[in-house]
mmCIF file of C-alpha atoms in Angstrom:
data_model
loop_
_atom_site.group_PDB
_atom_site.id
_atom_site.type_symbol
_atom_site.label_atom_id
_atom_site.label_comp_id
_atom_site.label_asym_id
_atom_site.label_seq_id
_atom_site.Cartn_x
_atom_site.Cartn_y
_atom_site.Cartn_z
ATOM 1 C CA UNK A 1 -18.942 -27.757 -17.352
ATOM 2 C CA UNK A 2 -18.697 -25.500 -14.333
ATOM 3 C CA UNK A 3 -20.585 -22.260 -14.643
ATOM 4 C CA UNK A 4 -18.693 -19.246 -13.269
ATOM 5 C CA UNK A 5 -14.958 -18.733 -12.729
ATOM 6 C CA UNK A 6 -13.660 -16.192 -10.215
ATOM 7 C CA UNK A 7 -10.586 -14.046 -10.961
ATOM 8 C CA UNK A 8 -8.786 -11.409 -8.948
ATOM 9 C CA UNK A 9 -5.271 -9.957 -8.867
ATOM 10 C CA UNK A 10 -2.383 -10.344 -6.456
ATOM 11 C CA UNK A 11 -3.168 -7.091 -4.636
ATOM 12 C CA UNK A 12 -6.180 -8.846 -3.049
ATOM 13 C CA UNK A 13 -3.644 -10.451 -0.691
ATOM 14 C CA UNK A 14 -5.404 -13.814 -0.631
ATOM 15 C CA UNK A 15 -3.566 -16.450 1.371
ATOM 16 C CA UNK A 16 -2.782 -19.769 -0.297
ATOM 17 C CA UNK A 17 -5.560 -21.353 1.754
ATOM 18 C CA UNK A 18 -8.066 -18.711 0.633
ATOM 19 C CA UNK A 19 -7.167 -19.158 -3.026
ATOM 20 C CA UNK A 20 -7.881 -22.847 -2.735
ATOM 21 C CA UNK A 21 -11.042 -22.533 -0.630
ATOM 22 C CA UNK A 22 -12.518 -19.794 -2.823
ATOM 23 C CA UNK A 23 -11.343 -21.386 -6.085
ATOM 24 C CA UNK A 24 -9.970 -17.969 -7.023
ATOM 25 C CA UNK A 25 -7.662 -17.531 -10.017
ATOM 26 C CA UNK A 26 -5.101 -14.810 -9.291
ATOM 27 C CA UNK A 27 -3.356 -12.797 -11.978
ATOM 28 C CA UNK A 28 -0.148 -11.233 -10.633
ATOM 29 C CA UNK A 29 1.091 -7.691 -10.915
ATOM 30 C CA UNK A 30 4.847 -7.136 -11.236
ATOM 31 C CA UNK A 31 7.561 -5.401 -9.240
ATOM 32 C CA UNK A 32 10.519 -3.701 -10.889
ATOM 33 C CA UNK A 33 13.752 -3.053 -8.965
ATOM 34 C CA UNK A 34 15.979 -0.972 -11.265
ATOM 35 C CA UNK A 35 15.996 -3.173 -14.398
ATOM 36 C CA UNK A 36 15.025 -6.438 -12.703
ATOM 37 C CA UNK A 37 11.358 -7.459 -12.957
ATOM 38 C CA UNK A 38 9.667 -9.890 -10.574
ATOM 39 C CA UNK A 39 6.206 -11.425 -10.680
ATOM 40 C CA UNK A 40 4.247 -10.598 -7.512
ATOM 41 C CA UNK A 41 4.544 -13.663 -5.299
ATOM 42 C CA UNK A 42 7.879 -14.645 -6.802
ATOM 43 C CA UNK A 43 9.566 -12.561 -4.114
ATOM 44 C CA UNK A 44 8.705 -13.536 -0.553
ATOM 45 C CA UNK A 45 7.702 -10.689 1.725
ATOM 46 C CA UNK A 46 10.983 -11.089 3.616
ATOM 47 C CA UNK A 47 13.022 -10.953 0.405
ATOM 48 C CA UNK A 48 11.091 -7.947 -0.848
ATOM 49 C CA UNK A 49 11.652 -5.830 2.271
ATOM 50 C CA UNK A 50 15.333 -6.802 2.371
ATOM 51 C CA UNK A 51 15.727 -5.635 -1.225
ATOM 52 C CA UNK A 52 13.748 -2.479 -0.460
ATOM 53 C CA UNK A 53 16.064 -1.611 2.438
ATOM 54 C CA UNK A 54 19.147 -1.693 0.205
ATOM 55 C CA UNK A 55 17.664 -0.414 -3.069
ATOM 56 C CA UNK A 56 19.349 2.693 -4.477
ATOM 57 C CA UNK A 57 16.037 3.798 -5.966
ATOM 58 C CA UNK A 58 12.476 2.910 -5.033
ATOM 59 C CA UNK A 59 10.941 0.007 -6.939
ATOM 60 C CA UNK A 60 7.848 0.457 -9.051
ATOM 61 C CA UNK A 61 4.888 -1.740 -9.862
ATOM 62 C CA UNK A 62 3.573 -2.855 -13.220
ATOM 63 C CA UNK A 63 0.044 -4.016 -13.994
ATOM 64 C CA UNK A 64 -0.885 -7.075 -16.082
ATOM 65 C CA UNK A 65 -1.305 -6.345 -19.781
ATOM 66 C CA UNK A 66 -4.536 -6.920 -21.724
ATOM 67 C CA UNK A 67 -2.726 -9.856 -23.351
ATOM 68 C CA UNK A 68 -2.068 -11.352 -19.904
ATOM 69 C CA UNK A 69 -5.759 -11.107 -19.089
ATOM 70 C CA UNK A 70 -6.817 -12.461 -22.473
ATOM 71 C CA UNK A 71 -4.616 -15.531 -22.034
ATOM 72 C CA UNK A 72 -6.079 -16.256 -18.592
ATOM 73 C CA UNK A 73 -9.677 -15.638 -19.662
ATOM 74 C CA UNK A 74 -9.369 -17.843 -22.746
ATOM 75 C CA UNK A 75 -7.935 -20.655 -20.647
ATOM 76 C CA UNK A 76 -10.777 -20.375 -18.119
ATOM 77 C CA UNK A 77 -13.455 -20.297 -20.813
ATOM 78 C CA UNK A 78 -12.408 -23.806 -21.805
ATOM 79 C CA UNK A 79 -13.878 -24.938 -18.484
ATOM 80 C CA UNK A 80 -16.354 -22.232 -17.496
ATOM 81 C CA UNK A 81 -19.259 -20.399 -19.151
ATOM 82 C CA UNK A 82 -18.631 -17.018 -17.507
ATOM 83 C CA UNK A 83 -15.867 -15.203 -15.613
ATOM 84 C CA UNK A 84 -16.259 -12.630 -12.832
ATOM 85 C CA UNK A 85 -13.040 -10.641 -12.476
ATOM 86 C CA UNK A 86 -12.619 -8.394 -9.381
ATOM 87 C CA UNK A 87 -9.670 -6.000 -9.267
ATOM 88 C CA UNK A 88 -7.750 -3.227 -7.538
ATOM 89 C CA UNK A 89 -9.391 0.203 -7.494
ATOM 90 C CA UNK A 90 -9.223 1.969 -10.849
ATOM 91 C CA UNK A 91 -8.242 5.128 -8.934
ATOM 92 C CA UNK A 92 -4.997 3.423 -7.924
ATOM 93 C CA UNK A 93 -4.090 1.259 -10.928
ATOM 94 C CA UNK A 94 -4.838 0.608 -14.589
ATOM 95 C CA UNK A 95 -5.392 -3.091 -13.853
ATOM 96 C CA UNK A 96 -9.174 -2.837 -14.221
ATOM 97 C CA UNK A 97 -8.825 -1.077 -17.573
ATOM 98 C CA UNK A 98 -6.460 -3.767 -18.856
ATOM 99 C CA UNK A 99 -8.991 -6.408 -17.801
ATOM 100 C CA UNK A 100 -11.781 -4.530 -19.584
ATOM 101 C CA UNK A 101 -9.792 -4.291 -22.810
ATOM 102 C CA UNK A 102 -9.357 -8.058 -22.731
ATOM 103 C CA UNK A 103 -13.005 -8.630 -21.793
ATOM 104 C CA UNK A 104 -14.218 -6.595 -24.768
ATOM 105 C CA UNK A 105 -12.779 -9.213 -27.119
ATOM 106 C CA UNK A 106 -14.554 -12.168 -25.512
ATOM 107 C CA UNK A 107 -18.244 -11.724 -26.305
ATOM 108 C CA UNK A 108 -19.750 -10.674 -22.982
ATOM 109 C CA UNK A 109 -18.479 -13.740 -21.143
ATOM 110 C CA UNK A 110 -16.169 -11.716 -18.874
ATOM 111 C CA UNK A 111 -17.584 -9.421 -16.190
ATOM 112 C CA UNK A 112 -14.989 -7.009 -14.791
ATOM 113 C CA UNK A 113 -15.631 -5.412 -11.389
ATOM 114 C CA UNK A 114 -13.812 -2.347 -10.061
ATOM 115 C CA UNK A 115 -13.527 -3.155 -6.351
ATOM 116 C CA UNK A 116 -12.817 0.485 -5.498
ATOM 117 C CA UNK A 117 -10.670 -1.039 -2.773
ATOM 118 C CA UNK A 118 -7.257 -2.521 -1.986
ATOM 119 C CA UNK A 119 -5.709 -5.525 -0.291
ATOM 120 C CA UNK A 120 -8.058 -7.545 1.911
ATOM 121 C CA UNK A 121 -10.892 -5.135 1.109
ATOM 122 C CA UNK A 122 -10.766 -6.753 -2.330
ATOM 123 C CA UNK A 123 -10.309 -10.130 -0.673
ATOM 124 C CA UNK A 124 -13.583 -9.762 1.237
ATOM 125 C CA UNK A 125 -15.397 -8.989 -2.026
ATOM 126 C CA UNK A 126 -13.855 -12.063 -3.637
ATOM 127 C CA UNK A 127 -14.941 -14.118 -0.626
ATOM 128 C CA UNK A 128 -18.515 -12.891 -1.029
ATOM 129 C CA UNK A 129 -18.482 -13.634 -4.768
ATOM 130 C CA UNK A 130 -17.232 -17.162 -4.075
ATOM 131 C CA UNK A 131 -20.059 -17.688 -1.583
ATOM 132 C CA UNK A 132 -22.607 -16.565 -4.169
ATOM 133 C CA UNK A 133 -21.142 -18.874 -6.825
ATOM 134 C CA UNK A 134 -21.249 -21.780 -4.362
ATOM 135 C CA UNK A 135 -24.904 -21.045 -3.638
ATOM 136 C CA UNK A 136 -25.715 -21.265 -7.341
ATOM 137 C CA UNK A 137 -26.599 -17.625 -8.024
ATOM 138 C CA UNK A 138 -26.468 -16.509 -11.634
ATOM 139 C CA UNK A 139 -24.029 -13.869 -12.871
ATOM 140 C CA UNK A 140 -26.344 -10.802 -12.673
ATOM 141 C CA UNK A 141 -27.308 -11.729 -9.099
ATOM 142 C CA UNK A 142 -23.665 -12.101 -8.088
ATOM 143 C CA UNK A 143 -22.659 -8.798 -9.666
ATOM 144 C CA UNK A 144 -25.487 -7.052 -7.812
ATOM 145 C CA UNK A 145 -24.542 -8.713 -4.546
ATOM 146 C CA UNK A 146 -20.842 -7.815 -4.671
ATOM 147 C CA UNK A 147 -21.676 -4.229 -5.640
ATOM 148 C CA UNK A 148 -23.846 -4.069 -2.529
ATOM 149 C CA UNK A 149 -21.143 -5.757 -0.443
ATOM 150 C CA UNK A 150 -18.622 -3.044 -1.373
ATOM 151 C CA UNK A 151 -20.846 -0.509 0.406
ATOM 152 C CA UNK A 152 -20.451 -2.532 3.613
ATOM 153 C CA UNK A 153 -16.678 -3.043 3.418
ATOM 154 C CA UNK A 154 -14.226 -0.662 5.068
ATOM 155 C CA UNK A 155 -10.449 -0.658 4.688
ATOM 156 C CA UNK A 156 -8.206 1.478 6.883
ATOM 157 C CA UNK A 157 -4.477 1.418 7.560
ATOM 158 C CA UNK A 158 -1.583 3.304 9.056
ATOM 159 C CA UNK A 159 1.873 3.924 7.603
ATOM 160 C CA UNK A 160 5.315 4.663 8.966
ATOM 161 C CA UNK A 161 5.747 7.272 6.241
ATOM 162 C CA UNK A 162 3.902 8.759 3.258
ATOM 163 C CA UNK A 163 7.120 8.692 1.210
ATOM 164 C CA UNK A 164 6.190 5.574 -0.748
ATOM 165 C CA UNK A 165 2.648 6.676 -1.588
ATOM 166 C CA UNK A 166 3.930 10.090 -2.653
ATOM 167 C CA UNK A 167 6.787 8.875 -4.835
ATOM 168 C CA UNK A 168 4.684 6.073 -6.291
ATOM 169 C CA UNK A 169 1.955 8.498 -7.350
ATOM 170 C CA UNK A 170 -0.746 6.789 -5.249
ATOM 171 C CA UNK A 171 -1.122 9.560 -2.682
ATOM 172 C CA UNK A 172 -4.775 10.357 -3.513
ATOM 173 C CA UNK A 173 -6.377 12.938 -1.208
ATOM 174 C CA UNK A 174 -3.822 12.246 1.527
ATOM 175 C CA UNK A 175 -1.420 14.658 -0.190
ATOM 176 C CA UNK A 176 -2.405 17.486 2.154
ATOM 177 C CA UNK A 177 -0.696 15.655 4.996
ATOM 178 C CA UNK A 178 2.696 15.550 3.303
ATOM 179 C CA UNK A 179 5.206 17.783 5.037
ATOM 180 C CA UNK A 180 3.145 18.004 8.216
ATOM 181 C CA UNK A 181 3.789 14.494 9.437
ATOM 182 C CA UNK A 182 7.329 14.447 10.785
ATOM 183 C CA UNK A 183 7.298 11.574 13.270
ATOM 184 C CA UNK A 184 3.509 11.430 12.937
ATOM 185 C CA UNK A 185 1.714 8.262 11.822
ATOM 186 C CA UNK A 186 -1.073 8.899 9.292
ATOM 187 C CA UNK A 187 -4.288 6.878 9.341
ATOM 188 C CA UNK A 188 -5.662 6.370 5.833
ATOM 189 C CA UNK A 189 -9.088 5.209 4.654
ATOM 190 C CA UNK A 190 -10.070 3.909 1.230
ATOM 191 C CA UNK A 191 -13.199 5.908 0.408
ATOM 192 C CA UNK A 192 -16.231 4.968 -1.689
ATOM 193 C CA UNK A 193 -14.475 6.092 -4.875
ATOM 194 C CA UNK A 194 -11.483 3.861 -4.164
ATOM 195 C CA UNK A 195 -9.231 6.807 -3.323
ATOM 196 C CA UNK A 196 -6.962 7.220 -0.290
ATOM 197 C CA UNK A 197 -8.273 9.880 2.088
ATOM 198 C CA UNK A 198 -6.910 10.987 5.475
ATOM 199 C CA UNK A 199 -8.781 9.514 8.429
ATOM 200 C CA UNK A 200 -6.529 10.778 11.200
ATOM 201 C CA UNK A 201 -2.982 11.078 12.486
ATOM 202 C CA UNK A 202 -1.242 10.018 15.681
ATOM 203 C CA UNK A 203 2.056 10.592 17.436
ATOM 204 C CA UNK A 204 2.852 6.895 17.684
ATOM 205 C CA UNK A 205 2.004 3.688 15.901
ATOM 206 C CA UNK A 206 0.142 2.347 18.951
ATOM 207 C CA UNK A 207 -2.110 5.404 19.019
ATOM 208 C CA UNK A 208 -2.673 5.044 15.268
ATOM 209 C CA UNK A 209 -3.838 1.454 15.822
ATOM 210 C CA UNK A 210 -6.307 2.670 18.449
ATOM 211 C CA UNK A 211 -7.546 5.294 15.992
ATOM 212 C CA UNK A 212 -8.185 2.657 13.325
ATOM 213 C CA UNK A 213 -10.418 0.706 15.712
ATOM 214 C CA UNK A 214 -12.196 3.805 17.000
ATOM 215 C CA UNK A 215 -12.856 5.274 13.576
ATOM 216 C CA UNK A 216 -14.109 1.960 12.204
ATOM 217 C CA UNK A 217 -16.405 1.678 15.226
ATOM 218 C CA UNK A 218 -17.838 5.103 14.366
ATOM 219 C CA UNK A 219 -18.490 3.975 10.789
ATOM 220 C CA UNK A 220 -20.024 0.626 11.735
ATOM 221 C CA UNK A 221 -22.263 2.104 14.434
ATOM 222 C CA UNK A 222 -24.853 -0.393 15.691
ATOM 223 C CA UNK A 223 -24.375 -2.799 12.803
ATOM 224 C CA UNK A 224 -22.740 -6.173 13.360
ATOM 225 C CA UNK A 225 -19.403 -7.164 11.848
ATOM 226 C CA UNK A 226 -19.494 -10.186 9.514
ATOM 227 C CA UNK A 227 -15.812 -10.495 8.626
ATOM 228 C CA UNK A 228 -12.583 -9.060 9.997
ATOM 229 C CA UNK A 229 -9.175 -9.212 8.307
ATOM 230 C CA UNK A 230 -5.755 -7.906 9.332
ATOM 231 C CA UNK A 231 -2.779 -7.369 7.023
ATOM 232 C CA UNK A 232 0.671 -5.860 7.448
ATOM 233 C CA UNK A 233 3.866 -5.051 5.610
ATOM 234 C CA UNK A 234 6.899 -6.025 7.670
ATOM 235 C CA UNK A 235 5.046 -5.088 10.873
ATOM 236 C CA UNK A 236 4.110 -8.352 12.583
ATOM 237 C CA UNK A 237 4.119 -7.026 16.157
ATOM 238 C CA UNK A 238 1.896 -4.081 15.239
ATOM 239 C CA UNK A 239 -0.433 -6.386 13.298
ATOM 240 C CA UNK A 240 -0.817 -8.631 16.329
ATOM 241 C CA UNK A 241 -1.618 -5.576 18.456
ATOM 242 C CA UNK A 242 -4.210 -4.396 15.925
ATOM 243 C CA UNK A 243 -5.730 -7.876 15.804
ATOM 244 C CA UNK A 244 -6.201 -7.871 19.570
ATOM 245 C CA UNK A 245 -7.636 -4.339 19.575
ATOM 246 C CA UNK A 246 -10.070 -5.074 16.740
ATOM 247 C CA UNK A 247 -11.239 -8.386 18.172
ATOM 248 C CA UNK A 248 -11.836 -6.757 21.550
ATOM 249 C CA UNK A 249 -13.617 -3.763 20.037
ATOM 250 C CA UNK A 250 -15.954 -5.701 17.746
ATOM 251 C CA UNK A 251 -16.260 -9.032 19.542
ATOM 252 C CA UNK A 252 -15.469 -11.132 16.468
ATOM 253 C CA UNK A 253 -12.311 -13.053 15.535
ATOM 254 C CA UNK A 254 -10.080 -11.961 12.682
ATOM 255 C CA UNK A 255 -10.430 -14.859 10.254
ATOM 256 C CA UNK A 256 -7.718 -13.531 7.932
ATOM 257 C CA UNK A 257 -4.240 -12.491 9.104
ATOM 258 C CA UNK A 258 -1.536 -12.063 6.504
ATOM 259 C CA UNK A 259 1.222 -9.958 4.962
ATOM 260 C CA UNK A 260 0.454 -7.609 2.093
ATOM 261 C CA UNK A 261 1.801 -8.465 -1.330
ATOM 262 C CA UNK A 262 5.071 -7.020 -2.552
ATOM 263 C CA UNK A 263 3.137 -4.796 -4.985
ATOM 264 C CA UNK A 264 1.210 -3.231 -2.097
ATOM 265 C CA UNK A 265 4.531 -2.908 -0.247
ATOM 266 C CA UNK A 266 5.995 -0.931 -3.156
ATOM 267 C CA UNK A 267 3.495 1.849 -2.474
ATOM 268 C CA UNK A 268 3.180 1.663 1.328
ATOM 269 C CA UNK A 269 6.651 0.671 2.510
ATOM 270 C CA UNK A 270 7.596 -1.245 5.671
ATOM 271 C CA UNK A 271 5.637 -0.673 8.856
ATOM 272 C CA UNK A 272 2.216 -0.668 7.225
ATOM 273 C CA UNK A 273 -0.616 -2.308 9.145
ATOM 274 C CA UNK A 274 -4.357 -2.188 8.600
ATOM 275 C CA UNK A 275 -7.740 -3.828 8.792
ATOM 276 C CA UNK A 276 -10.563 -4.624 6.416
ATOM 277 C CA UNK A 277 -14.025 -5.499 7.615
ATOM 278 C CA UNK A 278 -17.490 -6.265 6.272
ATOM 279 C CA UNK A 279 -20.524 -5.373 8.329
ATOM 280 C CA UNK A 280 -24.267 -5.953 8.074
#
């Protein structure tokens, strides 16, 4: 019997290749357009943004239920002794709480981790957990390691508009920028509490991309970058620009380049592009 299973949710934005390489089990969130519900991943990114462009009202997201988590955990416990389950920041979603409700019924075999992060910031934590499992660490060691890793992971992004964060109730501490950003591109950081905070603002997307790199360089300082990931929501050209800027700034290749999930897109809208990185 294998020892430890690894679970995350669809907001981690793992590529199909990463899911396979990391042996990560992904529980999906859901997207609701009017009265039509979709499982995250069921809609392609292209389909999602096409529907978003013509929707009469903004879609909303829906987290997995405790029953969804219980079903997955029980299935995994047929093959594994323990489960480590890493999820979207509790400041942005009730997903972690739903996982904990399910875990409480399964006799300390499930270990739920609040990533205090989003998107590929979560993905980098999952990647670190998978490495620890592969190296044969026990569960307490892995939980300690990924808690430490979170302190060395930064996630920052820019948006075309704050409309989606505001209407979706995920605005966090960026709310002070609302109303002052006509034709201005906000730069947003996920802070240590897993809350969105303003990191800057620019008069164009290109300048916002430069700000992301510059502000991350300030945070990293003299430390070296271990992993670099780029993600976007219907903003491929901007993502390629950010990839080039980040690789030039930090001297390491971006090993992950992908689109954000539809659930992330619900709250950020088209034109979102950002980076996640882990440093030493």
